[in-house]
Amino acid sequence: MKKVYRRPKSLKRAAFHYCPGCGHSIIHRLLTEVFDEMNIQDRVIGIPPPGCSVFAYHYLDVDMAESAHGRGAAVATGLKRAYPDALVFTYQGDGDLAAIGTAETIHAANRGERITSIFINNAVYGMTGGQMAPTTLSNMKTTTTPYGRDTRLEGYPVRMSEMVALVKGAVYIERTAVNSPANIRKTKKAIRKAFQAQIDDLGYSLVEILSPCPTNWKMNPLESWQWVENEMTKEFPLGLIKDITREKDSTGKRDAD
Amino acid sequence: MYGNAAIGEAAIRAGCQCYFGYPITPQNELTEYMATNLSRRAGCSFVQAESEVSAINMVYGASLAGVRTMTSSSSPGISLKQEGISYLAACELPAVIVNISRGGPGLGSISAAQSDYFQSTRGGGHGDYRTIVLAPSSVQELADLTHRAFDLADKYRIPVIILGDGMLGQMMEPVEFKYDAPSELPVRSDALRGAKGRPSRIVKTFTSKPTDLEELNWSLFRRYRLIEKEETTYEIYMVEDAELVVVAFGVAARIAKGAIRNARANGLKVGMFRPITLWPFPYEKISELTQTTKHLLVFEMNMGQMIEDVKLAVEGKREISFYGRPGGVIPTPSEVLRVITRLYYQKGLKIEK
Amino acid sequence: MKGYIEIDQELCKGCQICMAFCPKDSISPSDKLNANGYLPVRFNSDGDCTGCATCAVVCPDVVIEVYRE
């Protein structure tokens, strides 16, 4: 019997602090699988956000540096401009990237910064206890929308990927989910393509990943995975949103696949 | 050369690799200078960010990569950078932040002022931290202190603030640059550039164990004690026999110097003490002054901020008077002379026949 | 049996996601809590696991290693 599935090399042996059924740790594994397969563990620098996944640096065995809430894209810009050889990625939640960090995200994309943003959309602020996020669905209950998100008072879920896609500097944007084996595999492919766009020096890449948050949605893990499928994907359709890597491919030989 | 441009040139000669700015009067010439002279320099980069908040966080990112990096703004913009400065201080990341300050509070005025003294020296961000604060009073000193700022930042792994003002920034004066740009851009040994051939590293302060954070604070404060001992600088002018000493910094000190020369001509024995490092503040030196002089006059272009540090230094040993003009008003030497003269006679200080 | 899996009993948090997705129903809750107070799942070695690794793909805590002929 041959071992066909093991823990990725660049995933530290630490136990995850995440809740049972959380999507973060799956995404951590996918990231490290991509780092191993693309052999870039020693070139990658990650910028985790303040949020549940701030502790990503305890799990991802790559250089990482904290950023202030919402400022990941700016920190990544400064780092990449100072040292272009690094492969810089931000790992941000929906509040971090689409609320307080909206300006940083849109302008980093607009400048076509050669960075990759891993955008975890779980429709709430997880670490702080389940408050409304920009991506909270209409009528969805959170600790700050106890009566359900009322569009007249709290507006609508923000489709950040579609918004960023309008910005010319963004070359590759895809929305995936980690709520089923097939979607998990697609997420890995998308992460890989995003890093490839950075390696090929084509522009800004963003992967939005719908991720279950059982604790704050007050569901058991399996229900939360199904809720992503049945509810979230209605508001946030999965799939490729933008891919102009072929046109932009400065090398002309290969496209970014 | 314009003061603002002199800062840019001095920064390039100090090996500044990355500059992140945002337009705000009265410091635009600095941002423009870097757009012209840094952006196309080999290995360097210039970014006009979407906000001062983003600019300071880009500085954080560039400093992570171990390069010399700078941002500049004016009072309202510097307020937006305070969170970022706290992060730089906490993560021991060197950077240079230039404040060509203007009248405040609020949108304020675009004229020169010194009302950001508290914000700069007491730290406008959260947490126990200090930043080195340098206060130039001439275009030449703007250039010299810019170079010194980069050296101090790297030496102590600390953000350094240059507290200039609109007048200095917009003023033209001859400047002599004592250094040439380094042939190779300096990169710090602790640069975070990917875990090649070494274990991966984390730059952070967030922790669930308060004792970790306590130790970080203690280690930062041990370093601040060292900086206080090693790097405090000031200028003294005719204080040896002075009955009255004017304490002023930056452009206010220049104005006061003019008044003091005239006062001396009238037989009034007046001197001046000018702190150059606002943090670390020269408490001992001012305290020593009280042994020789009878009265202190603190003169600032604000409602009275540095006077609090002067009071801390003097500890009631001598009487302290204050004269200040806030809001971006620029007092004239003759105005200051009148204040000095009236005070001198009021206090019955000795006049030289 | 063409494959089998090893589940780290101490790291498993008993979210049972793998149970839901295993095509051969070869995983079921164990009867002993682990040190963290979770009820981990365990592998039924008498099932007909093919080593397809679906369980490992969905496992949020990366506690499953898969062996296949």
PDB file of N, CA, C and O in Angstrom, chain A residues 12 41-45 47 54-55 57-58 60-69 71 74-75 77-79 81-83 103-104 107 111 127, chain B residues 17-18 20 45-50 53-54 57-58 60-62 64-65 67 83 87 192-196 198-206:
ATOM      1  N   LYS A  12       2.858  23.519   8.715  1.00  0.00           N
ATOM      2  CA  LYS A  12       3.494  23.165   9.997  1.00  0.00           C
ATOM      3  C   LYS A  12       2.658  22.101  10.726  1.00  0.00           C
ATOM      4  O   LYS A  12       1.454  21.987  10.501  1.00  0.00           O
ATOM      5  N   GLN A  41       7.953  27.646  -1.755  1.00  0.00           N
ATOM      6  CA  GLN A  41       7.859  27.864  -0.306  1.00  0.00           C
ATOM      7  C   GLN A  41       8.878  28.898   0.168  1.00  0.00           C
ATOM      8  O   GLN A  41       8.619  29.687   1.082  1.00  0.00           O
ATOM      9  N   ASP A  42      10.052  28.940  -0.525  1.00  0.00           N
ATOM     10  CA  ASP A  42      11.079  29.876  -0.020  1.00  0.00           C
ATOM     11  C   ASP A  42      11.008  31.241  -0.685  1.00  0.00           C
ATOM     12  O   ASP A  42      11.868  32.091  -0.498  1.00  0.00           O
ATOM     13  N   ARG A  43       9.967  31.466  -1.510  1.00  0.00           N
ATOM     14  CA  ARG A  43       9.841  32.795  -2.152  1.00  0.00           C
ATOM     15  C   ARG A  43       8.583  33.509  -1.681  1.00  0.00           C
ATOM     16  O   ARG A  43       8.400  34.697  -1.914  1.00  0.00           O
ATOM     17  N   VAL A  44       7.719  32.762  -1.018  1.00  0.00           N
ATOM     18  CA  VAL A  44       6.387  33.311  -0.697  1.00  0.00           C
ATOM     19  C   VAL A  44       6.443  34.099   0.612  1.00  0.00           C
ATOM     20  O   VAL A  44       7.137  33.719   1.558  1.00  0.00           O
ATOM     21  N   ILE A  45       5.742  35.221   0.646  1.00  0.00           N
ATOM     22  CA  ILE A  45       5.574  35.978   1.897  1.00  0.00           C
ATOM     23  C   ILE A  45       4.088  36.260   2.058  1.00  0.00           C
ATOM     24  O   ILE A  45       3.455  36.786   1.140  1.00  0.00           O
ATOM     25  N   ILE A  47       0.643  37.824   4.123  1.00  0.00           N
ATOM     26  CA  ILE A  47       0.200  38.907   5.008  1.00  0.00           C
ATOM     27  C   ILE A  47      -1.172  38.510   5.561  1.00  0.00           C
ATOM     28  O   ILE A  47      -2.190  38.659   4.883  1.00  0.00           O
ATOM     29  N   VAL A  54      -5.580  35.185  11.642  1.00  0.00           N
ATOM     30  CA  VAL A  54      -4.319  35.877  11.938  1.00  0.00           C
ATOM     31  C   VAL A  54      -3.268  34.842  12.324  1.00  0.00           C
ATOM     32  O   VAL A  54      -2.086  35.004  12.053  1.00  0.00           O
ATOM     33  N   PHE A  55      -3.745  33.720  12.912  1.00  0.00           N
ATOM     34  CA  PHE A  55      -2.794  32.687  13.346  1.00  0.00           C
ATOM     35  C   PHE A  55      -2.317  31.828  12.186  1.00  0.00           C
ATOM     36  O   PHE A  55      -1.638  30.834  12.400  1.00  0.00           O
ATOM     37  N   TYR A  57       0.064  32.279  10.517  1.00  0.00           N
ATOM     38  CA  TYR A  57       1.532  32.151  10.554  1.00  0.00           C
ATOM     39  C   TYR A  57       1.971  31.016  11.499  1.00  0.00           C
ATOM     40  O   TYR A  57       3.106  30.602  11.492  1.00  0.00           O
ATOM     41  N   HIS A  58       1.040  30.490  12.283  1.00  0.00           N
ATOM     42  CA  HIS A  58       1.435  29.312  13.081  1.00  0.00           C
ATOM     43  C   HIS A  58       1.333  28.036  12.245  1.00  0.00           C
ATOM     44  O   HIS A  58       1.782  26.979  12.667  1.00  0.00           O
ATOM     45  N   LEU A  60       1.322  28.140   8.341  1.00  0.00           N
ATOM     46  CA  LEU A  60       1.989  28.182   7.029  1.00  0.00           C
ATOM     47  C   LEU A  60       3.486  28.374   7.265  1.00  0.00           C
ATOM     48  O   LEU A  60       3.898  29.399   7.835  1.00  0.00           O
ATOM     49  N   ASP A  61       4.270  27.422   6.809  1.00  0.00           N
ATOM     50  CA  ASP A  61       5.712  27.478   7.066  1.00  0.00           C
ATOM     51  C   ASP A  61       6.408  28.347   6.020  1.00  0.00           C
ATOM     52  O   ASP A  61       7.272  27.894   5.276  1.00  0.00           O
ATOM     53  N   VAL A  62       5.955  29.602   5.944  1.00  0.00           N
ATOM     54  CA  VAL A  62       6.574  30.565   5.011  1.00  0.00           C
ATOM     55  C   VAL A  62       6.748  31.867   5.799  1.00  0.00           C
ATOM     56  O   VAL A  62       6.160  32.031   6.864  1.00  0.00           O
ATOM     57  N   ASP A  63       7.529  32.774   5.259  1.00  0.00           N
ATOM     58  CA  ASP A  63       7.680  34.090   5.911  1.00  0.00           C
ATOM     59  C   ASP A  63       6.324  34.787   5.923  1.00  0.00           C
ATOM     60  O   ASP A  63       5.629  34.818   4.901  1.00  0.00           O
ATOM     61  N   MET A  64       5.970  35.324   7.096  1.00  0.00           N
ATOM     62  CA  MET A  64       4.669  36.037   7.166  1.00  0.00           C
ATOM     63  C   MET A  64       4.824  37.253   8.058  1.00  0.00           C
ATOM     64  O   MET A  64       5.682  37.307   8.941  1.00  0.00           O
ATOM     65  N   ALA A  65       3.963  38.257   7.791  1.00  0.00           N
ATOM     66  CA  ALA A  65       4.014  39.470   8.613  1.00  0.00           C
ATOM     67  C   ALA A  65       2.610  40.005   8.783  1.00  0.00           C
ATOM     68  O   ALA A  65       1.849  40.111   7.815  1.00  0.00           O
ATOM     69  N   GLU A  66       2.293  40.369  10.007  1.00  0.00           N
ATOM     70  CA  GLU A  66       0.971  40.888  10.365  1.00  0.00           C
ATOM     71  C   GLU A  66       0.718  42.229   9.687  1.00  0.00           C
ATOM     72  O   GLU A  66       1.666  42.984   9.460  1.00  0.00           O
ATOM     73  N   SER A  67      -0.522  42.514   9.422  1.00  0.00           N
ATOM     74  CA  SER A  67      -0.824  43.885   8.938  1.00  0.00           C
ATOM     75  C   SER A  67      -1.977  44.415   9.763  1.00  0.00           C
ATOM     76  O   SER A  67      -2.727  43.654  10.388  1.00  0.00           O
ATOM     77  N   ALA A  68      -2.107  45.735   9.735  1.00  0.00           N
ATOM     78  CA  ALA A  68      -3.256  46.321  10.441  1.00  0.00           C
ATOM     79  C   ALA A  68      -4.527  45.900   9.713  1.00  0.00           C
ATOM     80  O   ALA A  68      -4.504  45.566   8.527  1.00  0.00           O
ATOM     81  N   HIS A  69      -5.631  45.939  10.399  1.00  0.00           N
ATOM     82  CA  HIS A  69      -6.910  45.498   9.830  1.00  0.00           C
ATOM     83  C   HIS A  69      -7.245  46.299   8.576  1.00  0.00           C
ATOM     84  O   HIS A  69      -7.292  47.532   8.608  1.00  0.00           O
ATOM     85  N   ARG A  71      -5.438  46.656   5.913  1.00  0.00           N
ATOM     86  CA  ARG A  71      -4.318  47.281   5.190  1.00  0.00           C
ATOM     87  C   ARG A  71      -3.459  46.257   4.457  1.00  0.00           C
ATOM     88  O   ARG A  71      -2.383  46.593   3.963  1.00  0.00           O
ATOM     89  N   ALA A  74      -2.149  47.164   1.036  1.00  0.00           N
ATOM     90  CA  ALA A  74      -1.138  48.238   1.046  1.00  0.00           C
ATOM     91  C   ALA A  74       0.211  47.687   1.522  1.00  0.00           C
ATOM     92  O   ALA A  74       1.254  47.955   0.923  1.00  0.00           O
ATOM     93  N   VAL A  75       0.178  46.874   2.576  1.00  0.00           N
ATOM     94  CA  VAL A  75       1.429  46.287   3.073  1.00  0.00           C
ATOM     95  C   VAL A  75       2.062  45.435   1.969  1.00  0.00           C
ATOM     96  O   VAL A  75       3.258  45.521   1.687  1.00  0.00           O
ATOM     97  N   THR A  77       1.665  45.753  -1.183  1.00  0.00           N
ATOM     98  CA  THR A  77       2.188  46.643  -2.234  1.00  0.00           C
ATOM     99  C   THR A  77       3.590  47.118  -1.868  1.00  0.00           C
ATOM    100  O   THR A  77       4.527  47.001  -2.668  1.00  0.00           O
ATOM    101  N   GLY A  78       3.729  47.607  -0.641  1.00  0.00           N
ATOM    102  CA  GLY A  78       5.035  48.131  -0.214  1.00  0.00           C
ATOM    103  C   GLY A  78       6.100  47.066  -0.267  1.00  0.00           C
ATOM    104  O   GLY A  78       7.214  47.281  -0.745  1.00  0.00           O
ATOM    105  N   LEU A  79       5.723  45.866   0.175  1.00  0.00           N
ATOM    106  CA  LEU A  79       6.692  44.768   0.226  1.00  0.00           C
ATOM    107  C   LEU A  79       7.105  44.362  -1.188  1.00  0.00           C
ATOM    108  O   LEU A  79       8.291  44.236  -1.497  1.00  0.00           O
ATOM    109  N   ARG A  81       6.878  46.122  -3.949  1.00  0.00           N
ATOM    110  CA  ARG A  81       7.642  47.181  -4.621  1.00  0.00           C
ATOM    111  C   ARG A  81       9.083  47.186  -4.126  1.00  0.00           C
ATOM    112  O   ARG A  81      10.020  47.439  -4.863  1.00  0.00           O
ATOM    113  N   ALA A  82       9.276  46.873  -2.846  1.00  0.00           N
ATOM    114  CA  ALA A  82      10.639  46.908  -2.289  1.00  0.00           C
ATOM    115  C   ALA A  82      11.427  45.678  -2.718  1.00  0.00           C
ATOM    116  O   ALA A  82      12.640  45.748  -2.926  1.00  0.00           O
ATOM    117  N   TYR A  83      10.733  44.562  -2.882  1.00  0.00           N
ATOM    118  CA  TYR A  83      11.442  43.317  -3.218  1.00  0.00           C
ATOM    119  C   TYR A  83      10.591  42.503  -4.189  1.00  0.00           C
ATOM    120  O   TYR A  83       9.898  41.559  -3.827  1.00  0.00           O
ATOM    121  N   ALA A 103     -10.681  50.432  -0.035  1.00  0.00           N
ATOM    122  CA  ALA A 103      -9.854  51.335  -0.856  1.00  0.00           C
ATOM    123  C   ALA A 103      -8.513  50.674  -1.178  1.00  0.00           C
ATOM    124  O   ALA A 103      -8.067  50.673  -2.335  1.00  0.00           O
ATOM    125  N   GLU A 104      -7.908  50.057  -0.151  1.00  0.00           N
ATOM    126  CA  GLU A 104      -6.592  49.439  -0.389  1.00  0.00           C
ATOM    127  C   GLU A 104      -6.696  48.350  -1.463  1.00  0.00           C
ATOM    128  O   GLU A 104      -5.844  48.231  -2.336  1.00  0.00           O
ATOM    129  N   HIS A 107      -7.465  49.872  -5.060  1.00  0.00           N
ATOM    130  CA  HIS A 107      -6.345  50.617  -5.655  1.00  0.00           C
ATOM    131  C   HIS A 107      -5.126  49.746  -5.902  1.00  0.00           C
ATOM    132  O   HIS A 107      -4.393  49.948  -6.865  1.00  0.00           O
ATOM    133  N   ARG A 111      -3.626  49.466  -9.613  1.00  0.00           N
ATOM    134  CA  ARG A 111      -2.225  49.663  -9.983  1.00  0.00           C
ATOM    135  C   ARG A 111      -1.642  48.386 -10.580  1.00  0.00           C
ATOM    136  O   ARG A 111      -0.464  48.336 -10.924  1.00  0.00           O
ATOM    137  N   MET A 127     -13.743  36.219  14.076  1.00  0.00           N
ATOM    138  CA  MET A 127     -12.967  36.280  15.328  1.00  0.00           C
ATOM    139  C   MET A 127     -13.667  37.105  16.396  1.00  0.00           C
ATOM    140  O   MET A 127     -13.574  36.826  17.580  1.00  0.00           O
TER     141      MET A 127
ATOM    142  N   GLN B  17      14.987  53.778  -0.674  1.00  0.00           N
ATOM    143  CA  GLN B  17      14.651  52.987  -1.871  1.00  0.00           C
ATOM    144  C   GLN B  17      13.196  53.147  -2.264  1.00  0.00           C
ATOM    145  O   GLN B  17      12.829  53.119  -3.433  1.00  0.00           O
ATOM    146  N   CYS B  18      12.312  53.289  -1.231  1.00  0.00           N
ATOM    147  CA  CYS B  18      10.878  53.359  -1.548  1.00  0.00           C
ATOM    148  C   CYS B  18      10.270  54.571  -0.859  1.00  0.00           C
ATOM    149  O   CYS B  18      10.500  54.793   0.340  1.00  0.00           O
ATOM    150  N   PHE B  20       6.448  56.514  -0.396  1.00  0.00           N
ATOM    151  CA  PHE B  20       4.998  56.400  -0.595  1.00  0.00           C
ATOM    152  C   PHE B  20       4.369  57.697  -0.114  1.00  0.00           C
ATOM    153  O   PHE B  20       4.522  58.072   1.042  1.00  0.00           O
ATOM    154  N   SER B  45      11.444  52.658  -5.922  1.00  0.00           N
ATOM    155  CA  SER B  45      10.067  52.822  -6.389  1.00  0.00           C
ATOM    156  C   SER B  45       9.362  53.939  -5.634  1.00  0.00           C
ATOM    157  O   SER B  45       9.615  54.179  -4.457  1.00  0.00           O
ATOM    158  N   PHE B  46       8.491  54.584  -6.383  1.00  0.00           N
ATOM    159  CA  PHE B  46       7.664  55.693  -5.878  1.00  0.00           C
ATOM    160  C   PHE B  46       6.220  55.286  -6.103  1.00  0.00           C
ATOM    161  O   PHE B  46       5.860  54.789  -7.179  1.00  0.00           O
ATOM    162  N   VAL B  47       5.392  55.437  -5.070  1.00  0.00           N
ATOM    163  CA  VAL B  47       3.958  55.157  -5.259  1.00  0.00           C
ATOM    164  C   VAL B  47       3.173  56.300  -4.654  1.00  0.00           C
ATOM    165  O   VAL B  47       3.396  56.677  -3.484  1.00  0.00           O
ATOM    166  N   GLN B  48       2.268  56.867  -5.461  1.00  0.00           N
ATOM    167  CA  GLN B  48       1.309  57.791  -4.841  1.00  0.00           C
ATOM    168  C   GLN B  48       0.129  56.938  -4.424  1.00  0.00           C
ATOM    169  O   GLN B  48      -0.581  56.374  -5.247  1.00  0.00           O
ATOM    170  N   ALA B  49      -0.041  56.789  -3.124  1.00  0.00           N
ATOM    171  CA  ALA B  49      -1.061  55.882  -2.600  1.00  0.00           C
ATOM    172  C   ALA B  49      -2.437  56.511  -2.718  1.00  0.00           C
ATOM    173  O   ALA B  49      -2.567  57.683  -3.072  1.00  0.00           O
ATOM    174  N   GLU B  50      -3.456  55.722  -2.362  1.00  0.00           N
ATOM    175  CA  GLU B  50      -4.836  56.218  -2.451  1.00  0.00           C
ATOM    176  C   GLU B  50      -5.219  56.993  -1.188  1.00  0.00           C
ATOM    177  O   GLU B  50      -6.271  57.617  -1.119  1.00  0.00           O
ATOM    178  N   VAL B  53      -3.343  56.682   4.874  1.00  0.00           N
ATOM    179  CA  VAL B  53      -3.412  55.415   5.618  1.00  0.00           C
ATOM    180  C   VAL B  53      -2.700  54.324   4.811  1.00  0.00           C
ATOM    181  O   VAL B  53      -1.877  53.567   5.327  1.00  0.00           O
ATOM    182  N   SER B  54      -3.017  54.264   3.511  1.00  0.00           N
ATOM    183  CA  SER B  54      -2.360  53.244   2.693  1.00  0.00           C
ATOM    184  C   SER B  54      -0.866  53.515   2.604  1.00  0.00           C
ATOM    185  O   SER B  54      -0.054  52.586   2.686  1.00  0.00           O
ATOM    186  N   ASN B  57       1.095  52.227   5.443  1.00  0.00           N
ATOM    187  CA  ASN B  57       1.128  50.758   5.467  1.00  0.00           C
ATOM    188  C   ASN B  57       2.004  50.203   4.357  1.00  0.00           C
ATOM    189  O   ASN B  57       2.561  49.115   4.471  1.00  0.00           O
ATOM    190  N   MET B  58       2.148  50.982   3.282  1.00  0.00           N
ATOM    191  CA  MET B  58       3.105  50.583   2.251  1.00  0.00           C
ATOM    192  C   MET B  58       4.532  50.737   2.794  1.00  0.00           C
ATOM    193  O   MET B  58       5.405  49.895   2.541  1.00  0.00           O
ATOM    194  N   TYR B  60       5.303  50.295   5.842  1.00  0.00           N
ATOM    195  CA  TYR B  60       5.431  49.107   6.701  1.00  0.00           C
ATOM    196  C   TYR B  60       5.878  47.911   5.861  1.00  0.00           C
ATOM    197  O   TYR B  60       6.816  47.187   6.208  1.00  0.00           O
ATOM    198  N   GLY B  61       5.221  47.748   4.708  1.00  0.00           N
ATOM    199  CA  GLY B  61       5.557  46.618   3.835  1.00  0.00           C
ATOM    200  C   GLY B  61       6.985  46.721   3.314  1.00  0.00           C
ATOM    201  O   GLY B  61       7.747  45.747   3.332  1.00  0.00           O
ATOM    202  N   ALA B  62       7.373  47.912   2.884  1.00  0.00           N
ATOM    203  CA  ALA B  62       8.730  48.069   2.336  1.00  0.00           C
ATOM    204  C   ALA B  62       9.765  47.866   3.442  1.00  0.00           C
ATOM    205  O   ALA B  62      10.802  47.226   3.235  1.00  0.00           O
ATOM    206  N   LEU B  64       9.462  45.965   5.953  1.00  0.00           N
ATOM    207  CA  LEU B  64       9.531  44.512   6.168  1.00  0.00           C
ATOM    208  C   LEU B  64      10.604  43.909   5.272  1.00  0.00           C
ATOM    209  O   LEU B  64      11.357  43.027   5.674  1.00  0.00           O
ATOM    210  N   ALA B  65      10.658  44.421   4.027  1.00  0.00           N
ATOM    211  CA  ALA B  65      11.597  43.853   3.050  1.00  0.00           C
ATOM    212  C   ALA B  65      13.010  44.374   3.306  1.00  0.00           C
ATOM    213  O   ALA B  65      13.924  44.100   2.523  1.00  0.00           O
ATOM    214  N   VAL B  67      14.282  47.515   3.371  1.00  0.00           N
ATOM    215  CA  VAL B  67      14.867  48.644   2.630  1.00  0.00           C
ATOM    216  C   VAL B  67      14.621  49.933   3.416  1.00  0.00           C
ATOM    217  O   VAL B  67      13.810  49.984   4.338  1.00  0.00           O
ATOM    218  N   GLU B  83      -2.008  55.058  13.296  1.00  0.00           N
ATOM    219  CA  GLU B  83      -2.133  53.614  13.548  1.00  0.00           C
ATOM    220  C   GLU B  83      -0.923  52.893  12.954  1.00  0.00           C
ATOM    221  O   GLU B  83      -0.282  52.055  13.595  1.00  0.00           O
ATOM    222  N   TYR B  87       2.144  50.471  14.602  1.00  0.00           N
ATOM    223  CA  TYR B  87       2.520  49.125  14.132  1.00  0.00           C
ATOM    224  C   TYR B  87       4.018  49.077  13.832  1.00  0.00           C
ATOM    225  O   TYR B  87       4.711  48.107  14.151  1.00  0.00           O
ATOM    226  N   LEU B 192      12.708  40.591   5.584  1.00  0.00           N
ATOM    227  CA  LEU B 192      11.811  39.441   5.408  1.00  0.00           C
ATOM    228  C   LEU B 192      11.642  39.232   3.907  1.00  0.00           C
ATOM    229  O   LEU B 192      10.914  39.965   3.237  1.00  0.00           O
ATOM    230  N   ARG B 193      12.398  38.244   3.384  1.00  0.00           N
ATOM    231  CA  ARG B 193      12.407  38.099   1.925  1.00  0.00           C
ATOM    232  C   ARG B 193      12.195  36.666   1.479  1.00  0.00           C
ATOM    233  O   ARG B 193      12.649  36.266   0.432  1.00  0.00           O
ATOM    234  N   GLY B 194      11.479  35.890   2.258  1.00  0.00           N
ATOM    235  CA  GLY B 194      11.247  34.502   1.872  1.00  0.00           C
ATOM    236  C   GLY B 194      12.241  33.602   2.587  1.00  0.00           C
ATOM    237  O   GLY B 194      13.416  33.952   2.727  1.00  0.00           O
ATOM    238  N   ALA B 195      11.730  32.445   3.036  1.00  0.00           N
ATOM    239  CA  ALA B 195      12.527  31.576   3.913  1.00  0.00           C
ATOM    240  C   ALA B 195      13.491  30.725   3.082  1.00  0.00           C
ATOM    241  O   ALA B 195      13.447  29.492   3.107  1.00  0.00           O
ATOM    242  N   LYS B 196      14.375  31.362   2.324  1.00  0.00           N
ATOM    243  CA  LYS B 196      15.341  30.602   1.495  1.00  0.00           C
ATOM    244  C   LYS B 196      16.533  30.245   2.372  1.00  0.00           C
ATOM    245  O   LYS B 196      17.185  31.124   2.918  1.00  0.00           O
ATOM    246  N   ARG B 198      16.693  29.216   5.283  1.00  0.00           N
ATOM    247  CA  ARG B 198      16.540  29.477   6.726  1.00  0.00           C
ATOM    248  C   ARG B 198      15.098  29.155   7.102  1.00  0.00           C
ATOM    249  O   ARG B 198      14.215  29.130   6.241  1.00  0.00           O
ATOM    250  N   PRO B 199      14.852  28.953   8.411  1.00  0.00           N
ATOM    251  CA  PRO B 199      13.460  28.707   8.813  1.00  0.00           C
ATOM    252  C   PRO B 199      12.607  29.937   8.515  1.00  0.00           C
ATOM    253  O   PRO B 199      13.121  31.066   8.461  1.00  0.00           O
ATOM    254  N   SER B 200      11.293  29.694   8.326  1.00  0.00           N
ATOM    255  CA  SER B 200      10.412  30.842   8.025  1.00  0.00           C
ATOM    256  C   SER B 200      10.331  31.726   9.267  1.00  0.00           C
ATOM    257  O   SER B 200      10.524  31.275  10.397  1.00  0.00           O
ATOM    258  N   ARG B 201      10.063  33.004   9.041  1.00  0.00           N
ATOM    259  CA  ARG B 201      10.014  33.975  10.156  1.00  0.00           C
ATOM    260  C   ARG B 201       8.664  34.666  10.177  1.00  0.00           C
ATOM    261  O   ARG B 201       8.014  34.816   9.144  1.00  0.00           O
ATOM    262  N   ILE B 202       8.290  35.105  11.364  1.00  0.00           N
ATOM    263  CA  ILE B 202       7.008  35.810  11.495  1.00  0.00           C
ATOM    264  C   ILE B 202       7.300  37.181  12.094  1.00  0.00           C
ATOM    265  O   ILE B 202       8.019  37.282  13.088  1.00  0.00           O
ATOM    266  N   VAL B 203       6.742  38.231  11.488  1.00  0.00           N
ATOM    267  CA  VAL B 203       6.847  39.569  12.097  1.00  0.00           C
ATOM    268  C   VAL B 203       5.465  39.891  12.635  1.00  0.00           C
ATOM    269  O   VAL B 203       4.510  40.005  11.880  1.00  0.00           O
ATOM    270  N   LYS B 204       5.371  39.953  13.949  1.00  0.00           N
ATOM    271  CA  LYS B 204       4.035  40.188  14.522  1.00  0.00           C
ATOM    272  C   LYS B 204       4.152  40.698  15.938  1.00  0.00           C
ATOM    273  O   LYS B 204       5.228  40.653  16.533  1.00  0.00           O
ATOM    274  N   THR B 205       3.072  41.197  16.485  1.00  0.00           N
ATOM    275  CA  THR B 205       3.055  41.468  17.927  1.00  0.00           C
ATOM    276  C   THR B 205       1.808  40.851  18.552  1.00  0.00           C
ATOM    277  O   THR B 205       1.720  40.722  19.748  1.00  0.00           O
ATOM    278  N   PHE B 206       0.844  40.467  17.719  1.00  0.00           N
ATOM    279  CA  PHE B 206      -0.403  39.929  18.280  1.00  0.00           C
ATOM    280  C   PHE B 206      -0.091  38.662  19.068  1.00  0.00           C
ATOM    281  O   PHE B 206       0.652  37.798  18.607  1.00  0.00           O
TER     282      PHE B 206
END
